[in-house]
PDB file of C-alpha atoms in Angstrom:
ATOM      1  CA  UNK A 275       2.420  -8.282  -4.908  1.00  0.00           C
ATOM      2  CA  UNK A 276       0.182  -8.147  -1.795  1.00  0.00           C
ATOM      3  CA  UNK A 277      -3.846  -7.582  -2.493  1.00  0.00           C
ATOM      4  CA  UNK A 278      -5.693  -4.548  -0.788  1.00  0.00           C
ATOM      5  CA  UNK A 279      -8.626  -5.145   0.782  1.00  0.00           C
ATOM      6  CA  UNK A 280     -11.008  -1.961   1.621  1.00  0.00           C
ATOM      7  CA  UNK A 281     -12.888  -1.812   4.324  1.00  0.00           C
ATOM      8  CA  UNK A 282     -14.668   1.144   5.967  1.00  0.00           C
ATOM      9  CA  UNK A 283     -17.495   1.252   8.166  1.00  0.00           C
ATOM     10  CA  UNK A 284     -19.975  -0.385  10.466  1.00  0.00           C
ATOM     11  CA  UNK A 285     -19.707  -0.850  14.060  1.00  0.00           C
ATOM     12  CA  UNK A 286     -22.815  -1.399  16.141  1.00  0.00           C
ATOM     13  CA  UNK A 287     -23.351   0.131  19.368  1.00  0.00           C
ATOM     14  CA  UNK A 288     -21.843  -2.501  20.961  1.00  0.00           C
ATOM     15  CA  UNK A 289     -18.514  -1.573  20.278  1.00  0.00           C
ATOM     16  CA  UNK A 290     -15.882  -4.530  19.870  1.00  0.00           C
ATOM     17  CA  UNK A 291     -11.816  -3.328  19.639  1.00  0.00           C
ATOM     18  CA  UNK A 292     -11.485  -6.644  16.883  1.00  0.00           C
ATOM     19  CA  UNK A 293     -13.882  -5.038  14.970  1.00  0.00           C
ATOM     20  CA  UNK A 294     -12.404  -4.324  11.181  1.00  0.00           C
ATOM     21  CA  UNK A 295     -14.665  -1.546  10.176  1.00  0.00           C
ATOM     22  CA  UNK A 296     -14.152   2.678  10.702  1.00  0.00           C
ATOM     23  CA  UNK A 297     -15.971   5.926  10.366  1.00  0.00           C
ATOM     24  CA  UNK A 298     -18.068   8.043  11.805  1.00  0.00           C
ATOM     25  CA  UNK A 299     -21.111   9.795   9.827  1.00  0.00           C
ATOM     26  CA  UNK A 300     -23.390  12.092  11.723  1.00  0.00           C
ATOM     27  CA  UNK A 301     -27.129  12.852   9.899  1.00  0.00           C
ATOM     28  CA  UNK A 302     -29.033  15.500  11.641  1.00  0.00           C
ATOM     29  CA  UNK A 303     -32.366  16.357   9.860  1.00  0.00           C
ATOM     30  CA  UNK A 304     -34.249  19.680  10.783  1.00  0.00           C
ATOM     31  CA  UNK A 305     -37.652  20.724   9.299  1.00  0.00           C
ATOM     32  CA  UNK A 306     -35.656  23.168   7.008  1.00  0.00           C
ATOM     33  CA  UNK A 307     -32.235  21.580   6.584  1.00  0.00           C
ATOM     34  CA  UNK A 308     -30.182  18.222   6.576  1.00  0.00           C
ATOM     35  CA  UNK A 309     -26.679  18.471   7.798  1.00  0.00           C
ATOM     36  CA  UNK A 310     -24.049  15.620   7.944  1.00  0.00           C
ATOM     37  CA  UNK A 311     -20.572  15.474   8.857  1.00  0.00           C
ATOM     38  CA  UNK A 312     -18.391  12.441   8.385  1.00  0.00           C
ATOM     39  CA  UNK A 313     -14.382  11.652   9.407  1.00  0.00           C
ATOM     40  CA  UNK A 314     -11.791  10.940   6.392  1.00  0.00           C
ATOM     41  CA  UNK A 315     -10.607   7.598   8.038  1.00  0.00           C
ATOM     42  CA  UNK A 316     -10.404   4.201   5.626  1.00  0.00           C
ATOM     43  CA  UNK A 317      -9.392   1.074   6.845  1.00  0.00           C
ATOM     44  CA  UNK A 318      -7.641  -1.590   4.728  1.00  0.00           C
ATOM     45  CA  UNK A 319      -6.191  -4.714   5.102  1.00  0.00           C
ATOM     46  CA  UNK A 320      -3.368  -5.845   2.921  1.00  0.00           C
ATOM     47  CA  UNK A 321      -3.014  -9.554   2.197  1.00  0.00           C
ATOM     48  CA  UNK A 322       1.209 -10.747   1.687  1.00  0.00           C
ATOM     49  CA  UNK A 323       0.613 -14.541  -0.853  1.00  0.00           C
ATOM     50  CA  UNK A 324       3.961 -15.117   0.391  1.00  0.00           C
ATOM     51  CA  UNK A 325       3.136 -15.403   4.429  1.00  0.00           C
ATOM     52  CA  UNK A 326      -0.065 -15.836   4.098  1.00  0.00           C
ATOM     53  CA  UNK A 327      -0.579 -12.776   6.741  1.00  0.00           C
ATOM     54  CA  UNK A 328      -2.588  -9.545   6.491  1.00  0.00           C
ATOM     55  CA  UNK A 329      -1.620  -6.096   7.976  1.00  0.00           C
ATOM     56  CA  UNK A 330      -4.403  -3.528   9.089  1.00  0.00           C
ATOM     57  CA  UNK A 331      -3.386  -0.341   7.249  1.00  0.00           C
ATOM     58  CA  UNK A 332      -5.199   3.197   7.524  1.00  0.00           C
ATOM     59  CA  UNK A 333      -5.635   6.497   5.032  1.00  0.00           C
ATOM     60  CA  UNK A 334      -7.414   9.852   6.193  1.00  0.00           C
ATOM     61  CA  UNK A 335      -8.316  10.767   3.112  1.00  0.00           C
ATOM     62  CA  UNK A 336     -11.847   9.348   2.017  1.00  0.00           C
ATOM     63  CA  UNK A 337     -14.648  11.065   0.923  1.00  0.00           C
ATOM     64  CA  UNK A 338     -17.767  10.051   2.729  1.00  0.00           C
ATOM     65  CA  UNK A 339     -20.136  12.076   1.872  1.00  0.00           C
ATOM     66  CA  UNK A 340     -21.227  12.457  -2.096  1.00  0.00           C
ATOM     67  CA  UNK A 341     -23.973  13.545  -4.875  1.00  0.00           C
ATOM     68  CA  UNK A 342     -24.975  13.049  -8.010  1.00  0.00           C
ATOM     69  CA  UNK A 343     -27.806  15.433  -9.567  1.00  0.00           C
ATOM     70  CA  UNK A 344     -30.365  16.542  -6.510  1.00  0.00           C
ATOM     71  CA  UNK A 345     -29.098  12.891  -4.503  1.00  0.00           C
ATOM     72  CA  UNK A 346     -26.600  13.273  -2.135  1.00  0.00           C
ATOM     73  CA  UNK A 347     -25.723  10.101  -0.326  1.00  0.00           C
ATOM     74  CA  UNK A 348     -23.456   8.761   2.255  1.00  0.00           C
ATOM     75  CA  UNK A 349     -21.882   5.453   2.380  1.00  0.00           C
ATOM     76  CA  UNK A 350     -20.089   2.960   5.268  1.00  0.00           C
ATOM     77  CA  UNK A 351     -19.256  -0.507   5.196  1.00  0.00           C
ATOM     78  CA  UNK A 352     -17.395  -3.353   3.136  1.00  0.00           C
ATOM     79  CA  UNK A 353     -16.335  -2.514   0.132  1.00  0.00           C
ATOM     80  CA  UNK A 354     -16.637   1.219  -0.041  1.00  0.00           C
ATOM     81  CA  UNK A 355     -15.750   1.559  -3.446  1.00  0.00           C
ATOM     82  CA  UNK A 356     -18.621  -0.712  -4.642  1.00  0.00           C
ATOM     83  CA  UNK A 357     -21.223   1.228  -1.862  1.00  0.00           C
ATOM     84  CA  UNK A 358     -20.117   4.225  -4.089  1.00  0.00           C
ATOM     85  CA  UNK A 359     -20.182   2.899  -7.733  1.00  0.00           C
ATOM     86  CA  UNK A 360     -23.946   1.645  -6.587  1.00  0.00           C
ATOM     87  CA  UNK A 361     -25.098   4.441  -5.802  1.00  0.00           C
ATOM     88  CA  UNK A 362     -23.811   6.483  -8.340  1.00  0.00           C
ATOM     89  CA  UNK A 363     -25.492   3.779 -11.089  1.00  0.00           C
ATOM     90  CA  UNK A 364     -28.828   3.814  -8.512  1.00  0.00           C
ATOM     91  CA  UNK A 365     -29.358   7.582  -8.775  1.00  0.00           C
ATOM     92  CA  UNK A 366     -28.562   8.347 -12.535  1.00  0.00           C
ATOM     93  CA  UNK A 367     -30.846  10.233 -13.880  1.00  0.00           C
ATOM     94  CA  UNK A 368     -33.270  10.422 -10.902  1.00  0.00           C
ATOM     95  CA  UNK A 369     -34.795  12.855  -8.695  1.00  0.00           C
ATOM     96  CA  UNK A 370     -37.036  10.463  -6.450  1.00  0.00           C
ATOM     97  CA  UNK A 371     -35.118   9.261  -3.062  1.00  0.00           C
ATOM     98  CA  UNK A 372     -37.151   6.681  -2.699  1.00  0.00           C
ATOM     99  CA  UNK A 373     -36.674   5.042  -6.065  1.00  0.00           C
ATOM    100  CA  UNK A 374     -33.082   5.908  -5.657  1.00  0.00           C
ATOM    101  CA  UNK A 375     -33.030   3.173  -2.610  1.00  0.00           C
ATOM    102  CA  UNK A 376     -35.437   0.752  -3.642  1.00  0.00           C
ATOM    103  CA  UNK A 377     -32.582   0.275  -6.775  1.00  0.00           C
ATOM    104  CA  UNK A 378     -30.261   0.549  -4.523  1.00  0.00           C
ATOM    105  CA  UNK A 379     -30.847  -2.422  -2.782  1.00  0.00           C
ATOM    106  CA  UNK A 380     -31.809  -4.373  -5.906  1.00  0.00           C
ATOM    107  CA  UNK A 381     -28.510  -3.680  -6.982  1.00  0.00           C
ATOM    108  CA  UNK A 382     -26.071  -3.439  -4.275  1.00  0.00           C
ATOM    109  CA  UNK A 383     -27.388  -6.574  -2.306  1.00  0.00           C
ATOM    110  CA  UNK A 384     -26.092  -9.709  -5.338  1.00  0.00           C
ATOM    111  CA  UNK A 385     -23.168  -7.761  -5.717  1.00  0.00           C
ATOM    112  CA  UNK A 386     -22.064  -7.097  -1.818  1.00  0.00           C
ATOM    113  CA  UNK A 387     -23.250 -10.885  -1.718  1.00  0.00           C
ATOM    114  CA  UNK A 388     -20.888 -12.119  -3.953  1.00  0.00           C
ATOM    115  CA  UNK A 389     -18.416  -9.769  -2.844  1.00  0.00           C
ATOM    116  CA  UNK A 390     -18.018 -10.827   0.707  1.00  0.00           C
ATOM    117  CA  UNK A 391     -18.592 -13.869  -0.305  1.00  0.00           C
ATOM    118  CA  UNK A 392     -14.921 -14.286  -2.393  1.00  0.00           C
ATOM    119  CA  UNK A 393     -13.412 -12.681   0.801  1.00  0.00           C
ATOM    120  CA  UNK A 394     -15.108 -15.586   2.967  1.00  0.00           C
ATOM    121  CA  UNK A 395     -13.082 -17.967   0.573  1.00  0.00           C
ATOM    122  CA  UNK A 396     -10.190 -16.601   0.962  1.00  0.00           C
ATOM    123  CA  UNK A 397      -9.687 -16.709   3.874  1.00  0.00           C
ATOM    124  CA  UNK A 398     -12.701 -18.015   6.493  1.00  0.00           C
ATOM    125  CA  UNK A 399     -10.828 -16.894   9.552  1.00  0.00           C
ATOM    126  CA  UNK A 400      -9.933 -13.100   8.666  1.00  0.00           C
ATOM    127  CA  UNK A 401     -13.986 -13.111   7.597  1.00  0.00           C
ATOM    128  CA  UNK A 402     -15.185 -14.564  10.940  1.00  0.00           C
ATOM    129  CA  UNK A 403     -12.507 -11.965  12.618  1.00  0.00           C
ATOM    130  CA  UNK A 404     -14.051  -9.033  10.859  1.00  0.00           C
ATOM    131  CA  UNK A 405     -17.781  -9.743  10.871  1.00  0.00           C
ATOM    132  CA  UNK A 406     -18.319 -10.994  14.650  1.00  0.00           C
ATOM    133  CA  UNK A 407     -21.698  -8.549  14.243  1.00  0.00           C
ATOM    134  CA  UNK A 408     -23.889  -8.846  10.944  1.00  0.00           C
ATOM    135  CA  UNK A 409     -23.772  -5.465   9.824  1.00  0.00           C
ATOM    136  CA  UNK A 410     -21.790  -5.257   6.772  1.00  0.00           C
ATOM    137  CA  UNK A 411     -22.653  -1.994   5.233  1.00  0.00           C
ATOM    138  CA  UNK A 412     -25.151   1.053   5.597  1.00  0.00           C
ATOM    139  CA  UNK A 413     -25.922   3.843   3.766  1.00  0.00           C
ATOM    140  CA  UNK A 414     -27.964   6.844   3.414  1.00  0.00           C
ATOM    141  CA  UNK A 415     -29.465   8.944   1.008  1.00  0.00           C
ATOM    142  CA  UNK A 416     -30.844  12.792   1.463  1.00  0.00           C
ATOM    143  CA  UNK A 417     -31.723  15.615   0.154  1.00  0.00           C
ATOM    144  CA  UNK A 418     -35.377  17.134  -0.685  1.00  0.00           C
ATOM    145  CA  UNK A 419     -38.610  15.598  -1.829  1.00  0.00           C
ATOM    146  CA  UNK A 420     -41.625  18.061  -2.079  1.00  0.00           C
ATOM    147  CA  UNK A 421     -39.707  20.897  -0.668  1.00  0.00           C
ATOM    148  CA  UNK A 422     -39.496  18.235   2.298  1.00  0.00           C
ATOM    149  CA  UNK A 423     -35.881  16.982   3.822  1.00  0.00           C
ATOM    150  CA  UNK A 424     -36.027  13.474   3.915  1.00  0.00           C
ATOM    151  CA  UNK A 425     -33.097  10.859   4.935  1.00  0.00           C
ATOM    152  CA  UNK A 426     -33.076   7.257   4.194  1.00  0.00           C
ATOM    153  CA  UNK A 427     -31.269   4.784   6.036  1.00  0.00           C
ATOM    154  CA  UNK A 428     -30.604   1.637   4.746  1.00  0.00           C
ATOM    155  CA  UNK A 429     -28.738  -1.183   6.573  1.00  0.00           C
ATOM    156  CA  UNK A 430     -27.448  -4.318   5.066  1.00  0.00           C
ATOM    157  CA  UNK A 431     -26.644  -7.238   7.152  1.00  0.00           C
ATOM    158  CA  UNK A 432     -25.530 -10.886   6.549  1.00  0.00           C
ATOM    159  CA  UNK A 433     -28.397 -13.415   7.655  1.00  0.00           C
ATOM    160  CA  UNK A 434     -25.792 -16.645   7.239  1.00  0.00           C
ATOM    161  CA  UNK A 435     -23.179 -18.285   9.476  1.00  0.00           C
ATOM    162  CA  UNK A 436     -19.468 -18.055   8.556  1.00  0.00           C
ATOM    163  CA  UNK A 437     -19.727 -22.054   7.078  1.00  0.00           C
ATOM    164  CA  UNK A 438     -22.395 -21.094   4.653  1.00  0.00           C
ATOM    165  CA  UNK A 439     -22.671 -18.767   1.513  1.00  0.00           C
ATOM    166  CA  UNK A 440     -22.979 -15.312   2.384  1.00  0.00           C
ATOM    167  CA  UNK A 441     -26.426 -13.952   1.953  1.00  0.00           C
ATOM    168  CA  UNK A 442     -27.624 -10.085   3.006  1.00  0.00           C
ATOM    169  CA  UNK A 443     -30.986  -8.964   3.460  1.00  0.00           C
ATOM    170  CA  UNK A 444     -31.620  -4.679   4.293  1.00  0.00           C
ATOM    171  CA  UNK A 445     -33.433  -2.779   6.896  1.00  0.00           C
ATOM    172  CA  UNK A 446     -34.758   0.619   5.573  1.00  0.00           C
ATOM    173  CA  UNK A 447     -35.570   3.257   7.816  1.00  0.00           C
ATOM    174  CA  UNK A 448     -37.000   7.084   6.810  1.00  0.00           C
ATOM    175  CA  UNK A 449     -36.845  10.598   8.702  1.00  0.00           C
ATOM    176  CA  UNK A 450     -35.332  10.052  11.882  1.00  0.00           C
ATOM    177  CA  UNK A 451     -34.315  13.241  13.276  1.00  0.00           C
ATOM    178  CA  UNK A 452     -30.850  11.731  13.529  1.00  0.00           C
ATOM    179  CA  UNK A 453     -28.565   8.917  11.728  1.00  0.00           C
ATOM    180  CA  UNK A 454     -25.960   7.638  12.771  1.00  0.00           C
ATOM    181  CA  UNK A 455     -23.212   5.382  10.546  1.00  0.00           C
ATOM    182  CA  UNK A 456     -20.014   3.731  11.542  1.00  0.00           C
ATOM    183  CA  UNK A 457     -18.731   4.102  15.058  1.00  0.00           C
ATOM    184  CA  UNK A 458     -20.454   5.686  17.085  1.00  0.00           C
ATOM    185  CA  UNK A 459     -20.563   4.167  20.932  1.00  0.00           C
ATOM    186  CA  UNK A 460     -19.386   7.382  22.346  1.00  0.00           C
ATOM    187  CA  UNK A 461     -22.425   9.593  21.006  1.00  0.00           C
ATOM    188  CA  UNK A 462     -25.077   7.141  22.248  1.00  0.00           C
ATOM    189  CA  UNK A 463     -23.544   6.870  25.789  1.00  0.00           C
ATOM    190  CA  UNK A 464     -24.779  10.811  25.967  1.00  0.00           C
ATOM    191  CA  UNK A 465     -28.751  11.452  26.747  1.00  0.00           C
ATOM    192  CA  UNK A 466     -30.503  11.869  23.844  1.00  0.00           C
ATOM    193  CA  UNK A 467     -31.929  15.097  24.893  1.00  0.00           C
ATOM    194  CA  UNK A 468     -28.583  16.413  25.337  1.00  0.00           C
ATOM    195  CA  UNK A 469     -27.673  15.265  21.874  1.00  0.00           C
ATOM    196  CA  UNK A 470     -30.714  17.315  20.358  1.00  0.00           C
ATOM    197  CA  UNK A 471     -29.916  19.941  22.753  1.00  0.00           C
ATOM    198  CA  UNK A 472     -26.205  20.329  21.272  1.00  0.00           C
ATOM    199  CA  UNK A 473     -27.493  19.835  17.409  1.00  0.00           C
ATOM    200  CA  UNK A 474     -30.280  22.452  17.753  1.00  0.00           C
ATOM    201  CA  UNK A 475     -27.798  25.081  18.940  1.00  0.00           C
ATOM    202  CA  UNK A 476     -25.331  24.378  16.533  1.00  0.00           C
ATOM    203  CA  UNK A 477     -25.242  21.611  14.174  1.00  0.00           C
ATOM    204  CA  UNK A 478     -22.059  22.039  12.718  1.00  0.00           C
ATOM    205  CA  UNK A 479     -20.243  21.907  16.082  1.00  0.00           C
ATOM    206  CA  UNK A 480     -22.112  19.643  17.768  1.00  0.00           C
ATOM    207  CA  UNK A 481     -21.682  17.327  14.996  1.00  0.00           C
ATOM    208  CA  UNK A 482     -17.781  18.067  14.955  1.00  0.00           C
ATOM    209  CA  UNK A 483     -17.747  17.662  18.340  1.00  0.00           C
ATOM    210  CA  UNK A 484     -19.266  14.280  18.354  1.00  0.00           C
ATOM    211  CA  UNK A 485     -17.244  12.401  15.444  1.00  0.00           C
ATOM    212  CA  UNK A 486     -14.131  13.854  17.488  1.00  0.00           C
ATOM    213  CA  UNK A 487     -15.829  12.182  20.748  1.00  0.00           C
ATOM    214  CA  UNK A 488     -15.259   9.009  18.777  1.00  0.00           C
ATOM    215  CA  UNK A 489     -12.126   9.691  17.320  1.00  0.00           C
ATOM    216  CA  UNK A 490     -10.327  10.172  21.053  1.00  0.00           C
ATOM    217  CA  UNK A 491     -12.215   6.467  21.764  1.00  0.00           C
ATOM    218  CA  UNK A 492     -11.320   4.880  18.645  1.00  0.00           C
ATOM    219  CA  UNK A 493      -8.539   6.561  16.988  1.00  0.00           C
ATOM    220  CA  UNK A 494      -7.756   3.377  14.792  1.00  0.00           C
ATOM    221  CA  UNK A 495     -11.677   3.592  13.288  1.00  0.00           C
ATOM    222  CA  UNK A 496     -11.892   7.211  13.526  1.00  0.00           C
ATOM    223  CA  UNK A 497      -9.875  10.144  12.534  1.00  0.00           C
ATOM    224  CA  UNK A 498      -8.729  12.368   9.484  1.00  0.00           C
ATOM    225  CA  UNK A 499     -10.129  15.795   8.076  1.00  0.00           C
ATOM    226  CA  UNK A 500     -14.143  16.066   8.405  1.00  0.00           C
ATOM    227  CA  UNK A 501     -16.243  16.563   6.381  1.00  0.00           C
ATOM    228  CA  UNK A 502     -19.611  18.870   6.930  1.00  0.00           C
ATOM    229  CA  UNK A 503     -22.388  19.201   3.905  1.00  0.00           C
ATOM    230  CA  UNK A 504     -25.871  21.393   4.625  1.00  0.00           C
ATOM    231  CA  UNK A 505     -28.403  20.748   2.604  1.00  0.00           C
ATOM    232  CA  UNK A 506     -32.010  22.890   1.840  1.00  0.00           C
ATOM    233  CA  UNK A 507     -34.598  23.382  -0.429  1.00  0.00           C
ATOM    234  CA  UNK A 508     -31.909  25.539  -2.321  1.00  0.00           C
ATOM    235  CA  UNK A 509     -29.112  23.011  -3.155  1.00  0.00           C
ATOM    236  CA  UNK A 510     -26.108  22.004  -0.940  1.00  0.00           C
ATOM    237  CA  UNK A 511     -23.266  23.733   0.274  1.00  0.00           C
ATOM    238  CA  UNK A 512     -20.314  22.501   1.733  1.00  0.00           C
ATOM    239  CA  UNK A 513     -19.105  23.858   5.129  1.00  0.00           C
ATOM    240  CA  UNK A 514     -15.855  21.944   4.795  1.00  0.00           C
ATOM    241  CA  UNK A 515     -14.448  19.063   2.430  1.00  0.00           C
ATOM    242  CA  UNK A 516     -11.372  17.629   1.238  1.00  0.00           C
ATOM    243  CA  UNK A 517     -10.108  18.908  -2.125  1.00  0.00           C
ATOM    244  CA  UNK A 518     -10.353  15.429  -3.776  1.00  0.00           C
ATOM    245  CA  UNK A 519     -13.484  15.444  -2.825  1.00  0.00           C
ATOM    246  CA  UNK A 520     -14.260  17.698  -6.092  1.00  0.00           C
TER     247      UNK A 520
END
């Protein structure tokens, strides 16, 4: 029986077509509001013992965008599954976003270590194919702090070369009036201003508008059903999501 590797999300801005990773997550953070919108696409790579060969294969139905309590969170990189188990066992329980990604990190980074690490020794080739850039995962958590909207960006990136143990260390970035995760070469070719321009007069579309952008550029990374949550001081409410996405 062949093994399934997941892997979904992180491209940097310079794009690269042998690049393994897909999505596209949009953050756009108001003084009232946070509204993201991600794409359903998840890529996987399925390894045959018998040839020895693995075969890219893609599903359009991945939820991106998730919450737990008052933490909603967003997740992109190598091994989605354990970006999402993380951060359901980081925000347990809590109500602080900041606390939520300070355990975050203390937990995700051994485990993502040791993770990518078993896939660099099985097969050291595949693993220099799909990490040419050090990114390996991001993620971001929202919602409201104070009656505040506050986003927090956290990036994860191996520090070591291919021939060595794989070891991470994070970035952590707060507030920026927009995130970006996954692929997203297309939106950053545009003038900032006109990206502002396009969110302030409608988020929703604008934000549509720009994971499709990267969809017609890289329909192997991105593509599927998206997703849009709004958040405020209220709660969250869904604008559109996938029915497994509960």
């Amino acid at each position: 029986m062949g093994k399934l590797f997941i892997l979904f999300t992180y491209l940097s801005i310079a794009l690269s077509s042998s690049c393994a990773f897909s999505t596209c997550i949009v953050i756009y953070r108001t003084d009232k509001e946070i509204i993201v919108g991600a794409d359903s696409r998840r890529l996987a790579f399925v390894f045959n013992e018998k040839t020895n060969q693995f075969r890219d294969v893609t599903f359009d139905n991945f939820c991106k965008i998730r919450h737990q309590g008052s933490i909603n969170y967003a997740v992109a990189g190598f091994n989605d599954d354990l970006l999402h188990e993380v951060a359901m066992q980081a925000s347990k329980g809590k109500n602080d976003l900041a606390k939520v990604a300070a355990d975050y990190i203390k937990l995700l980074t051994p485990r993502l270590e040791a993770s990518a690490e078993a896939f660099r020794r099985q097969d050291i080739n595949k693993y220099k194919e799909r990490f040419q850039e050090p990114a390996i995962a991001d993620v971001a958590f929202f919602g409201f702090d104070k009656g505040k909207p506050v986003v927090i960006y956290l990036m994860f990136l191996i520090t070591t070369p291919p021939n060595q143990p794989v070891r991470i260390r994070s970035e952590y970035k707060v507030d920026q009036h927009v995130t970006l995760l996954g692929v997203f070469g297309e939106i950053v070719k545009m003038p900032f201003n006109n990206v502002m321009a396009e969110l302030k007069k409608n988020p929703v579309t604008a934000i549509r508008r720009f994971i499709g952008l990267e969809n017609k550029a890289n329909p192997m990374w991105v593509g599927g059903p998206i997703d849009v949550m709004r958040v405020n001081v209220q709660g969250r409410t869904w604008v559109a999501k996938k029915k497994i996405c509960g």
